[in-house]
């Protein structure tokens, strides 16, 4: 047992296990999709290749921040590196994993599609709703970063790595209302998606501002063994500034949603105008036919019927 503990300090075992499970879950169906001669009718050609590329990028990015020296620096010396881990997992890996979902797996996860609602699918449907998904992710993040709890977790490499691994599926749930395989009847409208993207990032943004402008070191563990190139307070301020990056990502996500909403409004107005034009043309045609029939039935002066 004493020989295993130093090994856990060097190897991020939870990250390697999660990476292996993700590869076993994603790669076989993605490979089968690539081997299909023709893609399904609802997909564009080459979409399976893009899903495979997104998955590989997510796995590589996850292993870079969890299975290299970045992990040790993040736990002991640089809070900035810790925030780098959080941002990569939450802002890069989680959305890429959702975009890379194989078609077969997405159909299984999509609630209410051609099968009875099981307890698992009902639970997943509830967890991926905007309010529970946001509460779970933001609540776990803020609870983890309470200074006493964060200090206790950081002293144990296994607990620290488990916390990071737990953050990844919670981040996937957090992105689910925007990118997940949701049934069209349950998909949020574009204004609701923009509101969700804006409100969801506010708790962490507030925490980031506290890190930057408080002037107080929240986590003394980084002052015990400070990095030679960065003072502890500067490290915390840089970490807080980096934590504002997801807020910028939310704005980037809201921009295409806004334009899609405008396009949907324009399309709806165009369809309404076409329908109104068709109604007006039909009424004009009916009026014209009524006048023609009235002229045919009305006798003209000098005709035998009028005499």
Coordinates of C-alpha atoms in Angstrom, one line a residue:
X1 CA 0.0 0.0 0.0
X2 CA 2.8 2.4 0.8
X3 CA 4.3 1.8 -2.7
X4 CA 0.9 2.5 -4.4
X5 CA 0.4 6.0 -2.8
X6 CA 3.5 7.5 -4.5
X7 CA 2.4 5.9 -7.8
X8 CA -1.0 7.7 -7.5
X9 CA 0.9 10.9 -7.1
X10 CA 2.6 10.4 -10.5
X11 CA -0.2 8.7 -12.5
X12 CA -3.7 10.2 -12.8
X13 CA -5.5 6.8 -12.5
X14 CA -9.1 8.2 -12.7
X15 CA -8.3 10.2 -15.9
X16 CA -6.8 7.1 -17.5
X17 CA -9.8 5.0 -16.6
X18 CA -12.3 7.6 -17.9
X19 CA -10.3 8.0 -21.1
X20 CA -10.4 4.2 -21.6
X21 CA -14.1 4.0 -20.9
X22 CA -14.8 6.9 -23.4
X23 CA -12.7 5.1 -26.1
X24 CA -14.6 1.9 -25.5
X25 CA -17.9 3.7 -25.7
X26 CA -17.2 6.0 -28.6
X27 CA -14.7 4.4 -31.0
X28 CA -16.6 1.2 -32.0
X29 CA -19.8 3.0 -33.1
X30 CA -17.8 5.8 -34.7
X31 CA -15.8 3.2 -36.6
X32 CA -19.0 1.5 -37.8
X33 CA -20.3 4.8 -39.0
X34 CA -17.1 5.5 -41.0
X35 CA -17.4 2.0 -42.6
X36 CA -21.0 2.7 -43.8
X37 CA -21.1 3.1 -47.6
X38 CA -23.8 5.8 -47.3
X39 CA -24.5 8.1 -44.4
X40 CA -28.0 8.2 -43.0
X41 CA -30.4 10.5 -44.8
X42 CA -30.5 13.0 -41.9
X43 CA -26.7 13.5 -41.9
X44 CA -24.3 15.3 -44.2
X45 CA -21.5 13.4 -46.0
X46 CA -18.3 13.4 -43.9
X47 CA -20.1 14.1 -40.6
X48 CA -18.9 10.9 -39.0
X49 CA -15.3 11.9 -39.7
X50 CA -15.9 15.2 -38.0
X51 CA -17.3 13.4 -35.0
X52 CA -14.3 11.2 -34.8
X53 CA -12.0 14.2 -35.0
X54 CA -13.9 16.0 -32.2
X55 CA -13.6 12.9 -30.0
X56 CA -9.9 12.6 -30.5
X57 CA -9.3 16.3 -29.8
X58 CA -11.3 15.9 -26.6
X59 CA -9.4 12.9 -25.4
X60 CA -6.0 14.4 -26.2
X61 CA -6.9 17.7 -24.5
X62 CA -8.1 15.8 -21.4
X63 CA -5.0 13.7 -21.1
X64 CA -2.7 16.7 -21.6
X65 CA -4.1 18.6 -18.6
X66 CA -4.7 15.5 -16.4
X67 CA -2.0 13.0 -17.2
X68 CA 1.1 15.3 -17.5
X69 CA 3.1 17.5 -15.2
X70 CA 0.3 20.1 -15.4
X71 CA -1.6 18.0 -12.9
X72 CA 1.1 18.1 -10.3
X73 CA 1.7 21.8 -10.8
X74 CA -2.0 22.5 -10.5
X75 CA -2.3 20.6 -7.2
X76 CA 0.8 22.0 -5.4
X77 CA 2.2 25.1 -6.9
X78 CA 0.1 27.0 -9.5
X79 CA -3.6 27.7 -9.1
X80 CA -3.4 29.0 -12.6
X81 CA -2.7 25.5 -13.9
X82 CA -5.7 24.3 -11.9
X83 CA -8.0 26.8 -13.7
X84 CA -6.4 25.6 -17.0
X85 CA -7.5 22.1 -16.2
X86 CA -11.1 23.3 -15.3
X87 CA -11.4 25.4 -18.4
X88 CA -10.1 22.7 -20.8
X89 CA -12.4 20.0 -19.3
X90 CA -15.5 22.3 -19.1
X91 CA -15.1 24.5 -22.2
X92 CA -13.3 22.2 -24.7
X93 CA -13.7 18.5 -23.8
X94 CA -17.3 18.5 -22.6
X95 CA -18.9 20.2 -25.7
X96 CA -16.6 18.2 -28.1
X97 CA -17.8 15.0 -26.4
X98 CA -21.4 16.0 -27.0
X99 CA -20.7 16.9 -30.6
X100 CA -18.9 13.6 -31.1
X101 CA -21.8 11.4 -29.9
X102 CA -22.3 8.6 -32.4
X103 CA -25.7 8.5 -34.0
X104 CA -26.7 5.2 -32.3
X105 CA -25.6 6.4 -28.9
X106 CA -27.4 9.7 -29.4
X107 CA -30.6 7.9 -30.3
X108 CA -30.3 5.8 -27.1
X109 CA -29.8 8.9 -25.0
X110 CA -32.5 11.0 -26.7
X111 CA -35.5 10.7 -24.3
X112 CA -38.8 9.4 -25.6
X113 CA -37.7 8.3 -29.1
X114 CA -39.4 5.0 -30.1
X115 CA -39.0 3.3 -26.7
X116 CA -40.6 3.2 -23.3
X117 CA -39.4 5.7 -20.7
X118 CA -37.2 3.8 -18.4
X119 CA -36.0 5.0 -15.0
X120 CA -32.6 5.7 -16.4
X121 CA -33.9 7.7 -19.4
X122 CA -36.3 9.6 -17.1
X123 CA -33.4 10.5 -14.8
X124 CA -31.2 11.6 -17.6
X125 CA -34.1 13.7 -19.1
X126 CA -34.5 15.4 -15.7
X127 CA -30.7 15.9 -15.1
X128 CA -30.3 17.5 -18.6
X129 CA -33.0 20.2 -18.1
X130 CA -31.5 23.7 -17.8
X131 CA -32.1 24.3 -14.1
X132 CA -30.8 20.9 -12.7
X133 CA -27.9 20.9 -15.1
X134 CA -26.8 24.4 -14.2
X135 CA -27.3 23.8 -10.4
X136 CA -25.3 20.5 -10.5
X137 CA -22.3 22.0 -12.4
X138 CA -22.1 25.4 -10.7
X139 CA -22.9 23.9 -7.3
X140 CA -20.2 21.3 -7.5
X141 CA -17.6 23.8 -8.8
X142 CA -18.3 26.3 -6.0
X143 CA -18.5 23.7 -3.3
X144 CA -15.3 22.2 -4.4
X145 CA -13.6 25.6 -4.3
X146 CA -14.5 26.5 -0.8
X147 CA -11.1 27.1 0.7
X148 CA -11.2 24.4 3.5
X149 CA -12.6 21.7 1.3
X150 CA -10.3 22.6 -1.6
X151 CA -7.3 22.4 0.8
X152 CA -8.4 19.0 2.1
X153 CA -8.9 17.6 -1.4
X154 CA -5.7 19.0 -2.8
X155 CA -3.6 17.2 -0.1
X156 CA -4.7 13.8 -1.6
X157 CA -3.8 13.3 -5.3
X158 CA -6.5 10.7 -5.8
X159 CA -9.3 12.9 -4.4
X160 CA -8.1 15.8 -6.4
X161 CA -8.1 13.8 -9.6
X162 CA -11.5 12.3 -8.8
X163 CA -12.9 15.8 -8.4
X164 CA -11.6 16.8 -11.8
X165 CA -13.0 13.6 -13.4
X166 CA -16.4 14.2 -11.8
X167 CA -16.4 17.8 -13.2
X168 CA -16.3 16.4 -16.8
X169 CA -19.7 14.6 -16.9
X170 CA -21.2 17.5 -14.9
X171 CA -19.9 19.9 -17.6
X172 CA -21.5 17.6 -20.3
X173 CA -24.8 17.9 -18.5
X174 CA -24.3 21.7 -18.3
X175 CA -23.8 21.8 -22.1
X176 CA -26.6 19.4 -22.8
X177 CA -29.5 22.0 -23.2
X178 CA -27.4 23.6 -26.0
X179 CA -25.6 20.7 -27.7
X180 CA -27.1 17.5 -26.4
X181 CA -29.3 15.1 -28.3
X182 CA -32.6 16.5 -27.3
X183 CA -36.0 15.7 -28.9
X184 CA -37.3 18.6 -31.0
X185 CA -40.3 19.0 -28.8
X186 CA -38.1 19.4 -25.7
X187 CA -35.5 21.6 -27.3
X188 CA -35.3 25.1 -25.9
X189 CA -36.2 28.0 -28.1
X190 CA -33.4 30.3 -29.2
X191 CA -34.3 33.1 -26.7
X192 CA -34.4 30.5 -23.9
X193 CA -31.0 29.1 -25.0
X194 CA -29.5 32.6 -25.0
X195 CA -30.9 33.2 -21.5
X196 CA -29.5 29.9 -20.3
X197 CA -26.1 30.6 -21.7
X198 CA -26.0 34.0 -20.0
X199 CA -27.3 33.1 -16.6
X200 CA -25.5 29.8 -16.3
X201 CA -22.1 31.5 -16.3
X202 CA -22.9 34.1 -13.7
X203 CA -21.9 32.2 -10.5
X204 CA -18.5 31.3 -11.8
X205 CA -17.9 34.8 -13.2
X206 CA -18.7 36.2 -9.7
X207 CA -16.2 33.8 -8.2
X208 CA -13.6 34.8 -10.8
X209 CA -14.0 38.5 -9.9
X210 CA -13.5 37.7 -6.3
X211 CA -10.2 35.9 -7.1
X212 CA -9.0 38.9 -9.2
X213 CA -10.0 41.8 -7.0
X214 CA -10.2 40.6 -3.4
X215 CA -6.5 41.1 -2.7
X216 CA -6.6 38.1 -0.4
X217 CA -5.0 34.7 -0.9
X218 CA -7.9 32.1 -0.8
X219 CA -5.8 29.0 -1.0
X220 CA -2.6 29.1 1.2
X221 CA -1.5 25.7 -0.2
X222 CA -0.1 27.6 -3.1
X223 CA 1.8 29.9 -0.8
X224 CA 3.5 27.1 1.0
X225 CA 5.5 26.0 -2.0
X226 CA 5.2 28.9 -4.4
X227 CA 6.3 28.6 -8.0
X228 CA 9.6 30.5 -8.5
X229 CA 8.2 32.4 -11.5
X230 CA 5.0 33.7 -10.0
X231 CA 3.9 35.1 -6.6
X232 CA 0.9 33.4 -4.9
X233 CA -1.3 36.5 -5.2
X234 CA -0.4 37.1 -8.8
X235 CA -1.0 33.4 -9.5
X236 CA -4.5 33.7 -8.0
X237 CA -5.3 36.9 -9.9
X238 CA -4.2 35.3 -13.2
X239 CA -6.3 32.2 -12.4
X240 CA -9.3 34.4 -11.8
X241 CA -8.7 36.2 -15.1
X242 CA -8.5 32.9 -16.9
X243 CA -11.7 31.7 -15.3
X244 CA -13.5 34.6 -17.1
X245 CA -12.8 32.8 -20.4
X246 CA -15.9 30.6 -20.2
X247 CA -17.9 33.8 -19.9
X248 CA -16.5 34.9 -23.2
X249 CA -17.3 31.5 -24.6
X250 CA -20.9 32.0 -23.5
X251 CA -21.0 35.3 -25.5
X252 CA -19.6 33.5 -28.5
X253 CA -22.3 30.8 -28.2
X254 CA -25.0 33.4 -27.8
X255 CA -24.0 35.2 -31.0
X256 CA -24.9 32.4 -33.5
X257 CA -28.0 31.6 -31.4
X258 CA -29.1 35.3 -31.8
X259 CA -28.6 35.2 -35.6
X260 CA -30.4 31.8 -35.8
X261 CA -33.3 33.3 -33.9
X262 CA -33.4 36.3 -36.3
X263 CA -33.3 33.8 -39.3
X264 CA -36.1 31.8 -37.7
X265 CA -38.2 35.0 -37.2
X266 CA -37.6 36.0 -40.8
X267 CA -38.5 32.6 -42.1
X268 CA -41.7 32.6 -40.0
X269 CA -42.6 36.0 -41.3
X270 CA -41.9 34.9 -44.9
X271 CA -44.1 31.9 -44.5
X272 CA -46.9 34.0 -42.9
X273 CA -46.6 36.5 -45.8
X274 CA -46.9 33.7 -48.3
X275 CA -49.9 32.2 -46.6
X276 CA -51.5 35.7 -46.4
X277 CA -50.8 36.3 -50.1
X278 CA -52.3 32.9 -51.0
X279 CA -55.5 33.7 -48.9
X280 CA -55.8 37.1 -50.6
X281 CA -55.3 35.6 -54.1
X282 CA -57.9 32.9 -53.3
X283 CA -60.4 35.6 -52.1
X284 CA -59.8 37.7 -55.1
X285 CA -60.3 34.6 -57.4
X286 CA -63.6 33.8 -55.5
X287 CA -64.7 37.3 -55.9
X288 CA -63.9 37.3 -59.6
X289 CA -65.8 34.1 -60.1
X290 CA -68.8 35.4 -58.1
X291 CA -68.9 38.5 -60.4
X292 CA -68.6 36.4 -63.4
X293 CA -71.5 34.1 -62.3
X294 CA -73.6 37.2 -61.4
X295 CA -73.0 38.7 -64.9
X296 CA -74.1 35.4 -66.5
X297 CA -77.3 35.2 -64.5
X298 CA -78.3 38.8 -64.8
X299 CA -80.3 39.5 -68.0
X300 CA -79.1 42.3 -70.2
X301 CA -81.6 44.9 -71.6
X302 CA -83.1 43.8 -74.9
X303 CA -82.7 40.1 -74.3
X304 CA -85.8 37.8 -74.6
X305 CA -85.9 37.1 -70.9
X306 CA -85.9 40.8 -70.1
X307 CA -88.9 41.4 -72.5

